[in-house]
PDB file of C-alpha atoms in Angstrom:
ATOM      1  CA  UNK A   1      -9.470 -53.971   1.687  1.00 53.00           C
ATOM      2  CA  UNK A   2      -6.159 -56.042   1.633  1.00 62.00           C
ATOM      3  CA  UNK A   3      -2.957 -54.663   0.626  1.00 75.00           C
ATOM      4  CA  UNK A   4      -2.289 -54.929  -2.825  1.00 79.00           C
ATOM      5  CA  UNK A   5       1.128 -56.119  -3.839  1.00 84.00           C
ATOM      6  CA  UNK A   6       1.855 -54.316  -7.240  1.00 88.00           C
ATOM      7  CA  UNK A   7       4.829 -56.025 -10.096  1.00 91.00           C
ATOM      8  CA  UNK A   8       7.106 -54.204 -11.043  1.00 92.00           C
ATOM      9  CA  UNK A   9       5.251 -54.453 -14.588  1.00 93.00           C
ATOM     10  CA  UNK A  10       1.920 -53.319 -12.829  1.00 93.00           C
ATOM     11  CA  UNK A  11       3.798 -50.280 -10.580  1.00 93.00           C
ATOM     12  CA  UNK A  12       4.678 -48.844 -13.685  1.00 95.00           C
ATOM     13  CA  UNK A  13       1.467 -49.095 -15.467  1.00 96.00           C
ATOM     14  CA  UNK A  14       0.154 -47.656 -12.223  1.00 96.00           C
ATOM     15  CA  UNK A  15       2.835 -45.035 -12.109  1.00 96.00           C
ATOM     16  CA  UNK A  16       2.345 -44.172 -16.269  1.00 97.00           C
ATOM     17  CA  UNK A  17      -1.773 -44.109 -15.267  1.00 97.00           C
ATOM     18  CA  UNK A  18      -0.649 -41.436 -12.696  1.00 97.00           C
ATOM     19  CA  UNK A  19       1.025 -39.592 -15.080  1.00 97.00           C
ATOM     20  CA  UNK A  20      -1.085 -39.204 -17.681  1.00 97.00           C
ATOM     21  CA  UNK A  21      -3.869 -38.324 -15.292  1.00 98.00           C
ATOM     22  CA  UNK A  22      -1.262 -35.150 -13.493  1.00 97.00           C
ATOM     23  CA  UNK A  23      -0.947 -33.950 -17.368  1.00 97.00           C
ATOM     24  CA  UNK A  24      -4.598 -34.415 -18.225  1.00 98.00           C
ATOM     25  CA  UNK A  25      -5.971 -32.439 -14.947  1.00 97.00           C
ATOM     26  CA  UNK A  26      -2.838 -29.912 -15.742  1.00 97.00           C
ATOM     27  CA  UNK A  27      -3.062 -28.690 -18.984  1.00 96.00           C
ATOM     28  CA  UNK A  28      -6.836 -29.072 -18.867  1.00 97.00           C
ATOM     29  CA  UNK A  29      -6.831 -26.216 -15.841  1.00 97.00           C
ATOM     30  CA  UNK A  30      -3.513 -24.696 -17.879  1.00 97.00           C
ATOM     31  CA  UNK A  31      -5.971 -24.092 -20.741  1.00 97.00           C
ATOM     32  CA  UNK A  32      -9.337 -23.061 -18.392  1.00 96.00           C
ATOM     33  CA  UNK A  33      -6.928 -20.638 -17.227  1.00 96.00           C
ATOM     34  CA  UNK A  34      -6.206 -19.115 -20.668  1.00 96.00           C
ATOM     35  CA  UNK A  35      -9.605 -19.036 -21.922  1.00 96.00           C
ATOM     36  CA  UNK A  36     -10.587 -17.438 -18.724  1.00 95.00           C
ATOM     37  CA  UNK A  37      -8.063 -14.589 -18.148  1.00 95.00           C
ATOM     38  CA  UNK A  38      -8.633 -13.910 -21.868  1.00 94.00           C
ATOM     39  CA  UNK A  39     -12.181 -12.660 -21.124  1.00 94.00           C
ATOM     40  CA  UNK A  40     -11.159 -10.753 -17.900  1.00 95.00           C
ATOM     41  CA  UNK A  41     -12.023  -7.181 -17.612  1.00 94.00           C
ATOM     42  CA  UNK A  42     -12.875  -6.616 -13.754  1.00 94.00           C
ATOM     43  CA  UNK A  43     -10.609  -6.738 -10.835  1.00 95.00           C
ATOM     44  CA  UNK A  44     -13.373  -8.626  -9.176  1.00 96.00           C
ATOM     45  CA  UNK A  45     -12.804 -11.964 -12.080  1.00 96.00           C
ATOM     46  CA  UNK A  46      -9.240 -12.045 -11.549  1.00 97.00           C
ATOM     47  CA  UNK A  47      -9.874 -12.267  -7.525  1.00 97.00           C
ATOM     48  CA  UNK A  48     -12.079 -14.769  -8.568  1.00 97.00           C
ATOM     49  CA  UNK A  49      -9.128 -16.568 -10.751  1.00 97.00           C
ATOM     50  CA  UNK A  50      -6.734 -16.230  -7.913  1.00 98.00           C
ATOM     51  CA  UNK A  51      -9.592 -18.054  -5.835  1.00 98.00           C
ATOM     52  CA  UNK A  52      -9.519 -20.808  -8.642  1.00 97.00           C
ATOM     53  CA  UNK A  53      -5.821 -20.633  -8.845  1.00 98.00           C
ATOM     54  CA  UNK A  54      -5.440 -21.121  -4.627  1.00 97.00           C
ATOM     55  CA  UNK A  55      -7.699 -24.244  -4.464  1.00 97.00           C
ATOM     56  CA  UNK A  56      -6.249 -26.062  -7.554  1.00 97.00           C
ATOM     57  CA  UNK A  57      -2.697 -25.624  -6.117  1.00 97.00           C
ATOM     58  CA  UNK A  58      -4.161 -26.838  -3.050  1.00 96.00           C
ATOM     59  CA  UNK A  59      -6.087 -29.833  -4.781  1.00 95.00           C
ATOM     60  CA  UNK A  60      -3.240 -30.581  -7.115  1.00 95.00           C
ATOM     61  CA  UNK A  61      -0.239 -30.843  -4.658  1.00 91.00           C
ATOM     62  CA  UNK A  62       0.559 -33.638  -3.525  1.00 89.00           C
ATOM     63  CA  UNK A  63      -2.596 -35.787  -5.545  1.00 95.00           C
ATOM     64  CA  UNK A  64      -0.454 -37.090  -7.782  1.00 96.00           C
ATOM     65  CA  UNK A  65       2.669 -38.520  -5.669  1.00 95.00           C
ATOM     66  CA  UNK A  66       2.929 -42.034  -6.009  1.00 95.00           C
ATOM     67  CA  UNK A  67       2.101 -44.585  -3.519  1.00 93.00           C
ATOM     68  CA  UNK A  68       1.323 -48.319  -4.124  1.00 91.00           C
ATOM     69  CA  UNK A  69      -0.869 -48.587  -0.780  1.00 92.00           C
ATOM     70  CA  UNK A  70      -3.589 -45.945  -1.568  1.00 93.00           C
ATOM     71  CA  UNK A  71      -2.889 -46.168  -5.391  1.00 95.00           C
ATOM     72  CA  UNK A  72      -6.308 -48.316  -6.175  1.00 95.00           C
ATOM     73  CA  UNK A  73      -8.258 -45.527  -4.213  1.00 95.00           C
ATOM     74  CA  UNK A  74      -6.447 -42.504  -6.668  1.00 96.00           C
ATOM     75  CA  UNK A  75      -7.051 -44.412  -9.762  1.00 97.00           C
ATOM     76  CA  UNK A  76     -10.718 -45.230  -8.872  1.00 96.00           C
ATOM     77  CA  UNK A  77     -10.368 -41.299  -8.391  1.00 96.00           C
ATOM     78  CA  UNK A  78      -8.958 -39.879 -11.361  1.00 97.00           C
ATOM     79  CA  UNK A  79     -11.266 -42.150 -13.049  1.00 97.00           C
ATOM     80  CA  UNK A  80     -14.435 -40.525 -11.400  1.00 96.00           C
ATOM     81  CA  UNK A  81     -13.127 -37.100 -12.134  1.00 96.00           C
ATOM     82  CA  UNK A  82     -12.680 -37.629 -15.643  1.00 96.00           C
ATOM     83  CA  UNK A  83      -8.758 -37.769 -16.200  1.00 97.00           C
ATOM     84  CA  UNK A  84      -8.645 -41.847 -16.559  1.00 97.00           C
ATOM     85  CA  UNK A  85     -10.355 -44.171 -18.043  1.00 96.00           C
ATOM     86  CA  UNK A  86     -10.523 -48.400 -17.115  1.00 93.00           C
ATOM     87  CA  UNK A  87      -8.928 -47.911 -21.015  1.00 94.00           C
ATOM     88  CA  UNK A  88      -5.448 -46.747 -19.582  1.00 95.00           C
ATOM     89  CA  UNK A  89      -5.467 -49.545 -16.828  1.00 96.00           C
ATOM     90  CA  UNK A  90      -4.943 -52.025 -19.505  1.00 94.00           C
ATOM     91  CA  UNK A  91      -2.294 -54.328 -18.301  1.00 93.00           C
ATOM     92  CA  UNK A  92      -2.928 -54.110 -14.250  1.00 94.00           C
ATOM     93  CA  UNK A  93      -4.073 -57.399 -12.932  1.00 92.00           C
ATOM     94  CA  UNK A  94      -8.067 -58.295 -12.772  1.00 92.00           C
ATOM     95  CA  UNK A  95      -8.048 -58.216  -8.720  1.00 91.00           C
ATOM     96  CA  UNK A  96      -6.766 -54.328  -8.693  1.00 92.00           C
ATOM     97  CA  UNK A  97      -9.410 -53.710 -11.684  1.00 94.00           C
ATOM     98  CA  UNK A  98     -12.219 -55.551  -9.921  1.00 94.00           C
ATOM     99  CA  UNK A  99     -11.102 -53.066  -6.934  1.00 93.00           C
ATOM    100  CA  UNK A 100     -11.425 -50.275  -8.768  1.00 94.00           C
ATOM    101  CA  UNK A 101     -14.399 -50.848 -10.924  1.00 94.00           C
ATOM    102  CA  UNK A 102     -16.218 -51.981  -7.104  1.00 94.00           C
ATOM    103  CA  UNK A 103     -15.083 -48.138  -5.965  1.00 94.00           C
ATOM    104  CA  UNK A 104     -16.385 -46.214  -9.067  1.00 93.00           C
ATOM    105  CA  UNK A 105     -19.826 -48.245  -7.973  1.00 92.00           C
ATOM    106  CA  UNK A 106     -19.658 -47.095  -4.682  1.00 87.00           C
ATOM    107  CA  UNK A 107     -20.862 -43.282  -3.868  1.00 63.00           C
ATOM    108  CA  UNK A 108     -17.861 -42.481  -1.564  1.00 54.00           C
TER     109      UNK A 108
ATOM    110  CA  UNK B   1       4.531  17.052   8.474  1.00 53.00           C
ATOM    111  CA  UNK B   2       1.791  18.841  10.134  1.00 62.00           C
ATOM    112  CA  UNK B   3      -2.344  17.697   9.377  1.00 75.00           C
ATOM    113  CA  UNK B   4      -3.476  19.088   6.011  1.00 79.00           C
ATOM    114  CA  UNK B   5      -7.136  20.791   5.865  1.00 84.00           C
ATOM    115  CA  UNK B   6      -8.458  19.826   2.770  1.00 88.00           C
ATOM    116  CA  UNK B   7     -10.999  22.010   1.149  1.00 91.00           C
ATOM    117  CA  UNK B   8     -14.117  19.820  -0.053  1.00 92.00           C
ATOM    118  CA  UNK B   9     -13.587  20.845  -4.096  1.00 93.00           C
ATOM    119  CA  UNK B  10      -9.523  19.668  -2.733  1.00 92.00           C
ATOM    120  CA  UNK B  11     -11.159  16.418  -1.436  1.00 93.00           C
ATOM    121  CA  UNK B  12     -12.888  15.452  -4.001  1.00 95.00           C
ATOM    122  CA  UNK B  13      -9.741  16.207  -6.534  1.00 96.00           C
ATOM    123  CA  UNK B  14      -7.623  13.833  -4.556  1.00 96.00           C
ATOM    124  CA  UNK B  15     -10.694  11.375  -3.824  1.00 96.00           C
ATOM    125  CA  UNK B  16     -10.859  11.576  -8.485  1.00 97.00           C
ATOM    126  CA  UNK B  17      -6.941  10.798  -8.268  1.00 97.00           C
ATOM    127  CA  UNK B  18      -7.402   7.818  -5.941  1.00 97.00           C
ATOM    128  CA  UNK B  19      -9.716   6.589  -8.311  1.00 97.00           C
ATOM    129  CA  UNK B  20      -7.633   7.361 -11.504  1.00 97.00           C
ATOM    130  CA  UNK B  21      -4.963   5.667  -9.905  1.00 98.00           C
ATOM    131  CA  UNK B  22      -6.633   2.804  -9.077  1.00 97.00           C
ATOM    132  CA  UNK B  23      -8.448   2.148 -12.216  1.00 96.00           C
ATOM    133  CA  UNK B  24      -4.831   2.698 -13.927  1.00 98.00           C
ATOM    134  CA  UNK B  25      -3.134  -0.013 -11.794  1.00 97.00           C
ATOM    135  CA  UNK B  26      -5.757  -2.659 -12.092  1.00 97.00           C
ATOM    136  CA  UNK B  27      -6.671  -2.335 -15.686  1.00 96.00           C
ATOM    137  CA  UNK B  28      -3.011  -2.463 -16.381  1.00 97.00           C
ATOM    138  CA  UNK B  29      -2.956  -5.671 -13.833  1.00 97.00           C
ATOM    139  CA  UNK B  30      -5.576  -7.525 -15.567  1.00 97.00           C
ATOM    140  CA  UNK B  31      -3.874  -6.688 -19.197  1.00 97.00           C
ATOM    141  CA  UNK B  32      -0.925  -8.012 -17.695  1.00 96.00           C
ATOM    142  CA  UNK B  33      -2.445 -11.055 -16.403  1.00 96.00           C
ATOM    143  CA  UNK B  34      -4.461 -11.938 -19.575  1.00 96.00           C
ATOM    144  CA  UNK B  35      -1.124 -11.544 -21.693  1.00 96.00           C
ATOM    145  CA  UNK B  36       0.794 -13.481 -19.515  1.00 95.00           C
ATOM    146  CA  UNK B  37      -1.442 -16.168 -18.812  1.00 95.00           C
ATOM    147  CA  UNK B  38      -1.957 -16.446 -23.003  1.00 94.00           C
ATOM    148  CA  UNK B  39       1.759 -17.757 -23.050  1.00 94.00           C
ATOM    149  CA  UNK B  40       1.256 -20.283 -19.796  1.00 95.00           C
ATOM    150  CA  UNK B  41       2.242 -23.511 -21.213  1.00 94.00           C
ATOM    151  CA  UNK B  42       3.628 -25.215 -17.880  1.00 94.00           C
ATOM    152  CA  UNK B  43       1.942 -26.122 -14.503  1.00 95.00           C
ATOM    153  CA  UNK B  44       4.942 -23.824 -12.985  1.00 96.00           C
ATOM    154  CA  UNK B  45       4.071 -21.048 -14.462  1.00 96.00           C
ATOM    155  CA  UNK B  46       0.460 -21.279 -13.254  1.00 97.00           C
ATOM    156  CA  UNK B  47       1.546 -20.874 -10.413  1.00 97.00           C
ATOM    157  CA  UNK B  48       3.924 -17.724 -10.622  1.00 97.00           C
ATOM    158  CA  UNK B  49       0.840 -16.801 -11.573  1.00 97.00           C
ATOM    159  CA  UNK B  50      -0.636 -17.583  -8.501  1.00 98.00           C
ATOM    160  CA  UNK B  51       2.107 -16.070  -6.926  1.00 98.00           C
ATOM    161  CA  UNK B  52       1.904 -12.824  -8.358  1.00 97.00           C
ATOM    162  CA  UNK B  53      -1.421 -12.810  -8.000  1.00 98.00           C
ATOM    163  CA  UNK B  54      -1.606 -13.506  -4.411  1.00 97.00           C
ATOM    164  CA  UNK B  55       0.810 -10.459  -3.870  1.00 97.00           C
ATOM    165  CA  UNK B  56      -1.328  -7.926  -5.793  1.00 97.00           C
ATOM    166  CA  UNK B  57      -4.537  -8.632  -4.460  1.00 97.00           C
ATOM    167  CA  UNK B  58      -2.687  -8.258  -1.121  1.00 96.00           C
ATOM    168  CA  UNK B  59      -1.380  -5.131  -1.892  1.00 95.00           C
ATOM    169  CA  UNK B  60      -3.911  -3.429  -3.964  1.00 95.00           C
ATOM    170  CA  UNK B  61      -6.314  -4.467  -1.322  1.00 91.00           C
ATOM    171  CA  UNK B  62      -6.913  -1.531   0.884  1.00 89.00           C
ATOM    172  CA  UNK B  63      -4.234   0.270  -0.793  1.00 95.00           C
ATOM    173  CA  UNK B  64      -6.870   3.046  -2.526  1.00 96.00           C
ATOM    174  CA  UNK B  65      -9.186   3.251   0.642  1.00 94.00           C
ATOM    175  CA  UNK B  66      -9.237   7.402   0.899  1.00 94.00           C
ATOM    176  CA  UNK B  67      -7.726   8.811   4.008  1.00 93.00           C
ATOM    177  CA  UNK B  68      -7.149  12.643   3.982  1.00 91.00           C
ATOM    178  CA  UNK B  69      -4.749  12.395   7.130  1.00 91.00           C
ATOM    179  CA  UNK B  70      -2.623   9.745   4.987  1.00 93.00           C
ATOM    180  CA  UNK B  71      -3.627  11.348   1.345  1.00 95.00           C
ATOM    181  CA  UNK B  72      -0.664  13.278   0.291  1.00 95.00           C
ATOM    182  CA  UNK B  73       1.474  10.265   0.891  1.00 95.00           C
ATOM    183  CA  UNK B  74      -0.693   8.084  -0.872  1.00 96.00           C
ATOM    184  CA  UNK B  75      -0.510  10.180  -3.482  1.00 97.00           C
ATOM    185  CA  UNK B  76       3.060  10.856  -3.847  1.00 96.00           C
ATOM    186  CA  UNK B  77       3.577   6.935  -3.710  1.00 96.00           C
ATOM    187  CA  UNK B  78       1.376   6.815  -6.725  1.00 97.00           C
ATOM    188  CA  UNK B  79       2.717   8.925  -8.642  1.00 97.00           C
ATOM    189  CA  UNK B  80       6.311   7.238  -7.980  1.00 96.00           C
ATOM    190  CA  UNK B  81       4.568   3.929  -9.029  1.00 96.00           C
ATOM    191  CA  UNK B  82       3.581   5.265 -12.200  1.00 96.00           C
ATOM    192  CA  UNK B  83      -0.229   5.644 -11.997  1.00 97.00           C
ATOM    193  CA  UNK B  84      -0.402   9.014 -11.645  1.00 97.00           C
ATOM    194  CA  UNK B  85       1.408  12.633 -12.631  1.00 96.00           C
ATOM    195  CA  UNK B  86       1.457  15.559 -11.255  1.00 93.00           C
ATOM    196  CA  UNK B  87      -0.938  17.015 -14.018  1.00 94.00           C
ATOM    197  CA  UNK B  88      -3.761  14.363 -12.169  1.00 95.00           C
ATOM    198  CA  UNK B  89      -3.607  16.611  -9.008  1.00 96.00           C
ATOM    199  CA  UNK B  90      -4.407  19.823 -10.898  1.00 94.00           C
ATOM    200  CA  UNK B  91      -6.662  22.228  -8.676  1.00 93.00           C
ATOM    201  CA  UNK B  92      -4.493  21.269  -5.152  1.00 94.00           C
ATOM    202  CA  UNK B  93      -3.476  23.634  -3.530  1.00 92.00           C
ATOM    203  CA  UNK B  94       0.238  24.645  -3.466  1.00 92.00           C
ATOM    204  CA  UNK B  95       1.329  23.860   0.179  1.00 91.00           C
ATOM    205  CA  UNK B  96      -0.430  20.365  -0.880  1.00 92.00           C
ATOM    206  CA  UNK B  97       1.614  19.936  -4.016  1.00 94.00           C
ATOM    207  CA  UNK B  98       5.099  21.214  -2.664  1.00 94.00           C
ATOM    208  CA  UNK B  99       4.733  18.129  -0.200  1.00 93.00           C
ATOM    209  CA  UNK B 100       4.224  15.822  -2.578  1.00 94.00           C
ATOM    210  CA  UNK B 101       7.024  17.414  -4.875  1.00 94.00           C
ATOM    211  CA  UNK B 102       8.846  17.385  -1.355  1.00 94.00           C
ATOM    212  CA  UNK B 103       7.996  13.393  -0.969  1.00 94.00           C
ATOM    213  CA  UNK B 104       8.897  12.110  -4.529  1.00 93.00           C
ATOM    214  CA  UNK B 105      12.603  13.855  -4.243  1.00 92.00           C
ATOM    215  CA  UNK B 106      13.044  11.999  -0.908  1.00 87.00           C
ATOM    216  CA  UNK B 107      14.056   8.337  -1.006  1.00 63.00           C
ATOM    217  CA  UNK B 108      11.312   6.549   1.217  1.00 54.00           C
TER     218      UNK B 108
END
């Protein structure tokens, strides 16, 4: 796949897209957690939570920093797991979108 | 401090105050952690969370395992923690309870 070179206009649609997905995954997990602790009443669930709680810190840091050069792969990505949609791409141009829509076809 | 022979009726008091003190600490854990994590309203504090977490399970874990050479200062240190009282090791013998007494004036 070529390098992509982003706009400034596009980098900070790509950048917003980024963002939204970080508070989407976030405060989706922030509220799994609350739902779930609220129904804990054996030391064995909240070892379980703190299992939960190790691999989403794990998953989570570092998924969202920015970079331009892997940025079509982590949109195609956050699309796939749910926190995008090709909705807030609107505005990137039709060769990163035709990227990205050829990724979500592709079982990778 | 020289080896203490526990009677078995002694044993199985202490063994009933490991387990007191245990279920003490972790049910008041797990209140902790469900009130806590009902106020969680930033990605940060999901993971003091974590944090805390992390350290409890690593000190809880192995912390009640019953050891009658170690048992008297196991119990002292849970009674300094909180999760038990002296009235939880009723039915010890004396020598046994004037070395815990002994341990919980002593700064260690």
């Amino acid at each position: 796949m070529s390098k992509i070179q982003w706009s400034e206009t596009e980098n900070k649609i790509a950048q917003q897209a980024f963002q939204t997905a970080y508070q989407r995954e976030t405060s989706t997990l922030i509220a799994n957690v609350r739902d779930r602790s609220a129904t804990i009443t054996e030391l064995q669930d909240l070892w379980n939570l703190h299992d939960l709680l190790s691999t989403k810190r794990y998953e989570i840091d570092g998924k969202y920093s920015y970079d331009p050069d892997s940025a079509v792969f982590d949109l195609a990505n956050f699309i796939k797991e749910g926190w995008l949609s090709l909705e807030d791409l609107r505005g990137l141009n039709s060769e990163v979108l035709s990227k990205i829509s050829a990724l979500l076809r592709m079982q990778y």
